[in-house]
mmCIF file of C-alpha atoms in Angstrom:
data_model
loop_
_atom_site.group_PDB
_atom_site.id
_atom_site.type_symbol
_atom_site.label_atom_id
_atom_site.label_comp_id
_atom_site.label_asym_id
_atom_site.label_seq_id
_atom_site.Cartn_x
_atom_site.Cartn_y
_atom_site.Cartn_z
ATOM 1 C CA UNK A 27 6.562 -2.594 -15.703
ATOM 2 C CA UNK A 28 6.575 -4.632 -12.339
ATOM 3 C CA UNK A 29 10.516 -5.961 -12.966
ATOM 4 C CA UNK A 30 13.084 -4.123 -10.915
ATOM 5 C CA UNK A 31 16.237 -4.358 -12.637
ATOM 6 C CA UNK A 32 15.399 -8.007 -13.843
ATOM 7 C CA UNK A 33 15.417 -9.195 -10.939
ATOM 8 C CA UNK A 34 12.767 -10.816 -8.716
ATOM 9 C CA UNK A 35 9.445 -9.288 -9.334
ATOM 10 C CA UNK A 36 8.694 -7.028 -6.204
ATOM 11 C CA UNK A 37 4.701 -8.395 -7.346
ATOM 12 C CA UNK A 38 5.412 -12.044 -6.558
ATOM 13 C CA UNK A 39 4.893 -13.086 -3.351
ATOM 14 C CA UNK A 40 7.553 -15.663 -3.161
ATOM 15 C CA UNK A 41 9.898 -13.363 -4.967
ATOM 16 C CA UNK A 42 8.838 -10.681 -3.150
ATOM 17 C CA UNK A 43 10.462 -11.552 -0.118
ATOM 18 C CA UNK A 44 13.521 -12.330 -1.424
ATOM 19 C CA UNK A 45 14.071 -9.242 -2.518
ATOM 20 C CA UNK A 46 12.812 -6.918 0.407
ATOM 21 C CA UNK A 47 15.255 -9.011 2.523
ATOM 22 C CA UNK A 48 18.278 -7.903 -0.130
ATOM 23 C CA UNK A 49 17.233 -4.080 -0.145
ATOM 24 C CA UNK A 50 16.893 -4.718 3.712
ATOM 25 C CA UNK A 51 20.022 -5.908 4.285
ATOM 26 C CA UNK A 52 21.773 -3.414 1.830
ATOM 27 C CA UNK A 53 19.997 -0.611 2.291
ATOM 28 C CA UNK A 54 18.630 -0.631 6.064
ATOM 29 C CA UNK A 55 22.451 -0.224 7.184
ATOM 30 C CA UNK A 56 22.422 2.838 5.309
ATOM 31 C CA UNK A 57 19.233 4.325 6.680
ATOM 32 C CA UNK A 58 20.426 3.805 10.099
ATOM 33 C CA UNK A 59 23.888 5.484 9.554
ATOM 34 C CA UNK A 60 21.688 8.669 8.119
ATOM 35 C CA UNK A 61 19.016 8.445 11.249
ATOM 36 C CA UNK A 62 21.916 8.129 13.846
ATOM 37 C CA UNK A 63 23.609 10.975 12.614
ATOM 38 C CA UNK A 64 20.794 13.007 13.234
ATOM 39 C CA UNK A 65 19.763 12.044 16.539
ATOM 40 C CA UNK A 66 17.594 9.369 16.024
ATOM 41 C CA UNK A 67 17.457 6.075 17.138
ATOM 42 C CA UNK A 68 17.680 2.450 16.269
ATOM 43 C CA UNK A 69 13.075 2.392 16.406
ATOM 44 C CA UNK A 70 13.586 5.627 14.767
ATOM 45 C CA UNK A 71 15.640 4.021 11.837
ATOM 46 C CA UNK A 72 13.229 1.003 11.869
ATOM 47 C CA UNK A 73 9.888 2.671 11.547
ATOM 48 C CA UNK A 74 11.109 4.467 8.654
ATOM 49 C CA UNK A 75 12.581 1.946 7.095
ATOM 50 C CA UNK A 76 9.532 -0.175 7.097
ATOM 51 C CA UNK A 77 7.385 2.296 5.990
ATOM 52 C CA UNK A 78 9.623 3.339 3.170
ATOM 53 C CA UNK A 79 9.791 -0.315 1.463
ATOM 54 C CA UNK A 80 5.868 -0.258 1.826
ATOM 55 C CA UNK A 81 5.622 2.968 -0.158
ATOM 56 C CA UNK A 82 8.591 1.176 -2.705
ATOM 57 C CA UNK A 83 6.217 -1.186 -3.012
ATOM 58 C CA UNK A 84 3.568 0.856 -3.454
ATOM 59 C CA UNK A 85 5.372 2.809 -6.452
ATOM 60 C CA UNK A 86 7.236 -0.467 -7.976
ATOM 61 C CA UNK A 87 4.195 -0.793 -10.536
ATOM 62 C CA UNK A 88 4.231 2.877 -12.071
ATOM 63 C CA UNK A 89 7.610 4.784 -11.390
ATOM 64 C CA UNK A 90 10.436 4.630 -13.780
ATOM 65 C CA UNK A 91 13.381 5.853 -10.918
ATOM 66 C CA UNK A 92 12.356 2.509 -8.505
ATOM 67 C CA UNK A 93 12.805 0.054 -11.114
ATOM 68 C CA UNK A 94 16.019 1.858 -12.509
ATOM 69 C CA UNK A 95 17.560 1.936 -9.144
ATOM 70 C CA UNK A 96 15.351 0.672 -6.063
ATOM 71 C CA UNK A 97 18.241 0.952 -3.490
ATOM 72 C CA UNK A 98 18.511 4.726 -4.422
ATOM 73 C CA UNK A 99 14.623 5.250 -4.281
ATOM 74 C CA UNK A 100 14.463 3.589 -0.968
ATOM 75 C CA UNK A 101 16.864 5.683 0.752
ATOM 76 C CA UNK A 102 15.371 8.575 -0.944
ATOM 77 C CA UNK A 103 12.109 7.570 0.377
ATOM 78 C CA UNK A 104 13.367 7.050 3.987
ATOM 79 C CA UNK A 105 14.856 10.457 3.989
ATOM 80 C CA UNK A 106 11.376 12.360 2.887
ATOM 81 C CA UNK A 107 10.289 9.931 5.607
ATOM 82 C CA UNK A 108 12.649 11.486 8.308
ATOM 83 C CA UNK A 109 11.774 15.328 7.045
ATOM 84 C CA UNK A 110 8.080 14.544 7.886
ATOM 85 C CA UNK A 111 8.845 12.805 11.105
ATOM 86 C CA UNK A 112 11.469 14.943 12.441
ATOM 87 C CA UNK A 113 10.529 18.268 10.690
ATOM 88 C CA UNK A 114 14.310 18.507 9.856
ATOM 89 C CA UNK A 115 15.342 21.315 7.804
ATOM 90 C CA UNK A 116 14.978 20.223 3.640
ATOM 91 C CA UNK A 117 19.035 21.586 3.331
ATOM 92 C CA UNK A 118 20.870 19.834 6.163
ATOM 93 C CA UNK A 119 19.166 16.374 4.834
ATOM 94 C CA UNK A 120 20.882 17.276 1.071
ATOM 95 C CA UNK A 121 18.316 15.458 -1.630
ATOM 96 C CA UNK A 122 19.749 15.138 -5.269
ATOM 97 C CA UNK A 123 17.813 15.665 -7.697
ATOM 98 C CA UNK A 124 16.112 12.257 -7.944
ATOM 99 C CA UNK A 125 15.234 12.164 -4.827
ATOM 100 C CA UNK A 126 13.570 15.683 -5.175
ATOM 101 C CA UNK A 127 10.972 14.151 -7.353
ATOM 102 C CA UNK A 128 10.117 11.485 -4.909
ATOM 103 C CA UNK A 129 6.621 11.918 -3.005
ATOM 104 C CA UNK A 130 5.040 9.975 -0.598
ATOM 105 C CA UNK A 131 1.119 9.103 -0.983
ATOM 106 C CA UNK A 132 -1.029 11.776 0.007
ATOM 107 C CA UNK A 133 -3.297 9.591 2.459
ATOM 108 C CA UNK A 134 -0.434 7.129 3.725
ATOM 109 C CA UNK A 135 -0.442 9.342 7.004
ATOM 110 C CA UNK A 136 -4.273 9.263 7.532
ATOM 111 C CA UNK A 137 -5.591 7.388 10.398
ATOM 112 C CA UNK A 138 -6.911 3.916 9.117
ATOM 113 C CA UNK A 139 -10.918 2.919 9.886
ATOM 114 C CA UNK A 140 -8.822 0.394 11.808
ATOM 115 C CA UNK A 141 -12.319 -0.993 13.750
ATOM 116 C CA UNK A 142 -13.968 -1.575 10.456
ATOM 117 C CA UNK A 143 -10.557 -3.286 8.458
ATOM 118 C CA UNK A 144 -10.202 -5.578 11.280
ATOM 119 C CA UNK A 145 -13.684 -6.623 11.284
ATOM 120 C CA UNK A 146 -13.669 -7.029 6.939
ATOM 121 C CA UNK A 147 -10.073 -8.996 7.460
ATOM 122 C CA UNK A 148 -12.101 -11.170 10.173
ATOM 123 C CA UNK A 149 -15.471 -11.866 8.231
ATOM 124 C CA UNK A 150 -14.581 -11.606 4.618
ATOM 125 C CA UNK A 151 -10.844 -12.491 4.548
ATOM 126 C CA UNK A 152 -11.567 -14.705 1.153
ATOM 127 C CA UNK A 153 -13.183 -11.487 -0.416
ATOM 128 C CA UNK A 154 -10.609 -8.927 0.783
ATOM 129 C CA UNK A 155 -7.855 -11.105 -0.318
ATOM 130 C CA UNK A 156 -9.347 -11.108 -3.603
ATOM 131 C CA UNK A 157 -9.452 -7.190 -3.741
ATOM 132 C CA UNK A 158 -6.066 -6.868 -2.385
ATOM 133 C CA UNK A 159 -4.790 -8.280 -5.553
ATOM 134 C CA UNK A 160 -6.638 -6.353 -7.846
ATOM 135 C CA UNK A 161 -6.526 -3.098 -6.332
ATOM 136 C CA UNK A 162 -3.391 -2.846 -3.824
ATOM 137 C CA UNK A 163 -1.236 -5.457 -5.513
ATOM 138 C CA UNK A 164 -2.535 -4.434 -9.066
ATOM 139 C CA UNK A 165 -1.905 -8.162 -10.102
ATOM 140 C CA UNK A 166 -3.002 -8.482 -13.896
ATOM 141 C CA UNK A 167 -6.081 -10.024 -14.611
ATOM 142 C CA UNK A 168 -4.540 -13.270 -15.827
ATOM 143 C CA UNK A 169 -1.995 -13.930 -12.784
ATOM 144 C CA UNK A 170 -5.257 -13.383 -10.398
ATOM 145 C CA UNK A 171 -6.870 -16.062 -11.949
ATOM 146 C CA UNK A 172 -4.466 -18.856 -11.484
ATOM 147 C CA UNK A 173 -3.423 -17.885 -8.349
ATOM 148 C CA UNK A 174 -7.392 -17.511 -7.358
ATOM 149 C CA UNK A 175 -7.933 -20.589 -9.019
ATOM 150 C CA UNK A 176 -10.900 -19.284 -11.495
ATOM 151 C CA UNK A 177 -11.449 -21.321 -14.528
ATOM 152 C CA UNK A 178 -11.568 -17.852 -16.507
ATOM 153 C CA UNK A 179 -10.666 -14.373 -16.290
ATOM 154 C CA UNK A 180 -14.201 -13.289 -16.654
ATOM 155 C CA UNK A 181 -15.304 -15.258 -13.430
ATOM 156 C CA UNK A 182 -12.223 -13.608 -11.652
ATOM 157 C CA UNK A 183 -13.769 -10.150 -12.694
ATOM 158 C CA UNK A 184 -17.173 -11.302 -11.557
ATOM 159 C CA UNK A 185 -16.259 -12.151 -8.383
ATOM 160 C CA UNK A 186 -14.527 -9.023 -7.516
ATOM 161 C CA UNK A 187 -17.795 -7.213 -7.974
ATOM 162 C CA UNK A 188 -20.109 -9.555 -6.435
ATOM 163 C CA UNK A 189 -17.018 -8.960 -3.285
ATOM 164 C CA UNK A 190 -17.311 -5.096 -3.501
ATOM 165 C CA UNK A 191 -21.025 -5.510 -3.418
ATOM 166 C CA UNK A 192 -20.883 -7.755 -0.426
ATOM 167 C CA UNK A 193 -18.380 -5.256 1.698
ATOM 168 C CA UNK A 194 -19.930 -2.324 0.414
ATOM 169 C CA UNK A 195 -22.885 -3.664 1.970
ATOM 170 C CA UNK A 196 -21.128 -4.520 5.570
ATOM 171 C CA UNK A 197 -19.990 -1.091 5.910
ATOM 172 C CA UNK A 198 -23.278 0.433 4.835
ATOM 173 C CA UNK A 199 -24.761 -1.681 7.847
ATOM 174 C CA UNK A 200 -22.301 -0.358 9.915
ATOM 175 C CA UNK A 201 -22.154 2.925 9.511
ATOM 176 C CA UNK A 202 -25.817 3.339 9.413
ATOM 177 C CA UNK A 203 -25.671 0.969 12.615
ATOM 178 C CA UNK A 204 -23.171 3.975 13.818
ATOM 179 C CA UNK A 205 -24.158 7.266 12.986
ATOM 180 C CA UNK A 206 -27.160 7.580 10.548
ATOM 181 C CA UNK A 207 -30.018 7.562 13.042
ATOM 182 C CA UNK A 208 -31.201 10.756 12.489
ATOM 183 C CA UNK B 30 -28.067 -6.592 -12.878
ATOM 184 C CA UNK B 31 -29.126 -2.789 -12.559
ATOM 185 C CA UNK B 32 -26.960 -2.817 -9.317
ATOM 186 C CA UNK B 33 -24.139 -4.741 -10.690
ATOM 187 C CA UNK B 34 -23.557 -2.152 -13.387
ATOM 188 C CA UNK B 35 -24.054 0.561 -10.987
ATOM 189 C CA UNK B 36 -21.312 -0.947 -8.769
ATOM 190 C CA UNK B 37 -19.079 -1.005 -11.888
ATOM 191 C CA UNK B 38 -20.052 2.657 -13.041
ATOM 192 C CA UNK B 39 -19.292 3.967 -9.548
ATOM 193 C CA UNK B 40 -15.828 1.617 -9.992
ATOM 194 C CA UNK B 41 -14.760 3.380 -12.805
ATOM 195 C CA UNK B 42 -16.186 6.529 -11.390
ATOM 196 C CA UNK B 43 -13.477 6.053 -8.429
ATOM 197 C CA UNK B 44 -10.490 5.251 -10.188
ATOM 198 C CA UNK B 45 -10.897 7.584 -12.741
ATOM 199 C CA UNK B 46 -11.778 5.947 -15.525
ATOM 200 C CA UNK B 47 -14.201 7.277 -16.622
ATOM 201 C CA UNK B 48 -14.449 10.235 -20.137
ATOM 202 C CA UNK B 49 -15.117 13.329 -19.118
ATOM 203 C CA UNK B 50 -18.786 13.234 -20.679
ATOM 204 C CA UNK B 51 -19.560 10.360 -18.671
ATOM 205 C CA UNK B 52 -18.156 11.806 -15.416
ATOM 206 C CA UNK B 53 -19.987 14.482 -15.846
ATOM 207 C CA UNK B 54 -23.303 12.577 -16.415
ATOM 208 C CA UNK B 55 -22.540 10.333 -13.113
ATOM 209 C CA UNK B 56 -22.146 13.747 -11.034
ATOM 210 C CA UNK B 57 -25.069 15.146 -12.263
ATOM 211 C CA UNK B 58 -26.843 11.921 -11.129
ATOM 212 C CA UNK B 59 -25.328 11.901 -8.059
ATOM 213 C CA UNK B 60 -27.247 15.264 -7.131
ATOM 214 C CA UNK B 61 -30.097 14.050 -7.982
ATOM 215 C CA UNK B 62 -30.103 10.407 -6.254
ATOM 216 C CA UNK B 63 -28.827 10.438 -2.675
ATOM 217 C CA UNK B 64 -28.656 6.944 -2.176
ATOM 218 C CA UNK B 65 -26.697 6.666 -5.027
ATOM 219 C CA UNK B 66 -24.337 8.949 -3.582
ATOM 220 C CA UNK B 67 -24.190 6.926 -0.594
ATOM 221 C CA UNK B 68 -23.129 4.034 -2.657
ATOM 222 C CA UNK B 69 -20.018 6.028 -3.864
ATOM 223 C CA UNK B 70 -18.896 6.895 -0.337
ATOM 224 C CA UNK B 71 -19.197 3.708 0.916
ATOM 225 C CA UNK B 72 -17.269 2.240 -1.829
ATOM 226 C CA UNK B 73 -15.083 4.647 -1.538
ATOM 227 C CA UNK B 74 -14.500 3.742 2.021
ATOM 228 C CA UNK B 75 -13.896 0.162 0.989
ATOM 229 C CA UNK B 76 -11.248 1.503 -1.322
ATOM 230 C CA UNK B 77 -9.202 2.866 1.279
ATOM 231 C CA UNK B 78 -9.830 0.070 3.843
ATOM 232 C CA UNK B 79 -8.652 -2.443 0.893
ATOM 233 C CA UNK B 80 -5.496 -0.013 0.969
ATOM 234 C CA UNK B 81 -5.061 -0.273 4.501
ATOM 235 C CA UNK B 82 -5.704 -4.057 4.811
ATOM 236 C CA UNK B 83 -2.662 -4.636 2.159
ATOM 237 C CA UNK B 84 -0.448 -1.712 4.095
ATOM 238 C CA UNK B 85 -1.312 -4.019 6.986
ATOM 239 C CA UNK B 86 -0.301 -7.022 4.877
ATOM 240 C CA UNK B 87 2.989 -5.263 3.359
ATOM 241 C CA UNK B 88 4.450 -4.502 6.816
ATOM 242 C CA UNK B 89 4.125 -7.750 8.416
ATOM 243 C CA UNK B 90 5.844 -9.054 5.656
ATOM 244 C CA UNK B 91 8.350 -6.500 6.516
ATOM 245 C CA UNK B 92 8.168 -7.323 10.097
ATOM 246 C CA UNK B 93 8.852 -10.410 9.632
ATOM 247 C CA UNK B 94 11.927 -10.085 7.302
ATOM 248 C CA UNK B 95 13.823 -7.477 10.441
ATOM 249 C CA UNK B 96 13.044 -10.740 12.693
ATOM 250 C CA UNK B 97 15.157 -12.531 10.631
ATOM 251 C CA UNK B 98 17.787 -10.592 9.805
ATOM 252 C CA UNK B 99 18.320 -9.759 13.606
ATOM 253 C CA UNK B 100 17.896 -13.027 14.832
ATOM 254 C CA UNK B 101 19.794 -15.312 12.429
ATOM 255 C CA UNK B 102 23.332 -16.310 13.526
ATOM 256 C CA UNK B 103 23.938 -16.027 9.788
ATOM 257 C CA UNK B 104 23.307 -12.396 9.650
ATOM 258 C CA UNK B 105 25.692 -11.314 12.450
ATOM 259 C CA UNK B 106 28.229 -9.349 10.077
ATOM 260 C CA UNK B 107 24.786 -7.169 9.062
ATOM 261 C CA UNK B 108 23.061 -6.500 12.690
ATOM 262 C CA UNK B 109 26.979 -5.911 13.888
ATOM 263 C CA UNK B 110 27.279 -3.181 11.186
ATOM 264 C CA UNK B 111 23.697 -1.882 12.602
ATOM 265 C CA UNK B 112 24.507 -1.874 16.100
ATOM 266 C CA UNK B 113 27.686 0.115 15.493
ATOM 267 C CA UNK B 114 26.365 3.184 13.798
ATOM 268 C CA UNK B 115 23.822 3.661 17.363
ATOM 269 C CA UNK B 116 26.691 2.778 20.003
ATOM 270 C CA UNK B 117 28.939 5.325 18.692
ATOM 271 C CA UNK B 118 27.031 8.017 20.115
#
């Protein structure tokens, strides 16, 4: 279930963007109506905004409400968003019921090993690419293949573990490199 | 092979996927065999750096799209409406 409301699939790049620039320009004047009339500013409105159609994203593949209604998710998002940000109290922001059920991923707050993603983007950009699209993109087996260009969908699957094996093994250099002298 | 199959045990280990007999199995080995255990946590690690990387990904793709819309001539009924809601205050 990757459509959203049969429109462009949120999963294809080239479709992708055509969408996020529709819920942007419907929804982001919204989300910047609710932000200002708490206090907060155009950035304010912004950083929300951007993170919220990352966590869409995110959720497009597995939730029922953001394919039913992705402009209503979004804006539900955003407003969890603001609560976290602002610490605003749950009853002045008013959630309906939908928007009650909404969550935001447990570790999307956590800082990032930004040092060692920037080095994997740098020196295995091919691999990680790869990975992206089976594990953050959740791509099926069959679209990762053309788009990869592998013959079959066994050699796709074979490559993504020889690619874990290979990063596995630059962050097990590094971190013993870092930390595991004693 | 050996660690091939290892690497997609501890995949499967990660993500869940595994029954609950042969979870249980893997955990008990992973008292047992430190390095082994090391192996999880650094693909583990990867995990969430692969996460990262494509939240990186995601929001300059998002980036990008707020250029647009604010700089195209095109767009001006949509950045007008923006502007407003701030300038009111």
């Amino acid at each position: 279930m990757t459509e959203i409301q049969n429109g462009p699939d949120i999963k294809i790049p080239e479709e992708r963007a055509l969408l996020l620039m529709q819920l942007y320009e419907e929804v982001f004047p919204q989300v910047a109506k609710f932000a200002a009339n708490r206090g907060g500013t155009f950035d304010d409105a912004k950083d929300i905004f951007h993170d919220a159609l990352v966590i869409l994203y995110e959720k497009a593949t597995d939730e029922k409400p953001v394919y039913e209604s992705p402009k209503r998710y979004l804006v539900g998002i955003a407003k969890h968003l603001w609560l976290r940000k602002f610490n605003h109290d749950r009853k002045k922001v008013g959630l309906d019921e939908m928007e009650r059920t909404i969550t935001i991923p447990e570790d999307y707050f956590e800082p990032e090993e930004s040092r060692l993603t920037s080095l994997l983007e740098l020196t295995g950009r091919k691999c990680l690419q790869l990975l992206r699209a089976f594990y953050y993109d959740s791509l099926s087996l069959e679209r990762i293949k053309t788009t990869f260009g592998f013959s079959t969908a066994h050699s796709a699957s074979a490559q993504k573990f020889k690619c874990i094996e290979k990063m596995r093994n630059i962050i097990q250099e590094k971190s013993m490199g870092y930390e595991d002298f004693a | 092979m050996r660690t091939l199959r290892e690497t997609k045990e501890i995949d499967r280990y990660l993500l869940g996927k595994m029954s609950i007999a042969s979870r249980l199995l893997f955990e008990a080995r992973l008292l047992i065999d430190p390095t082994l255990k090391l192996r999880v946590e650094w693909q583990q690690r990867l995990y969430s750096i692969i996460r990262s990387s494509g939240r990186r990904q995601m929001k300059s793709e998002v980036v990008r799209i707020h250029h647009h819309l604010f700089s195209d001539p095109d767009k001006r009924e949509f950045q007008s409406n923006v502007f407003q809601v701030f300038s009111k205050k």
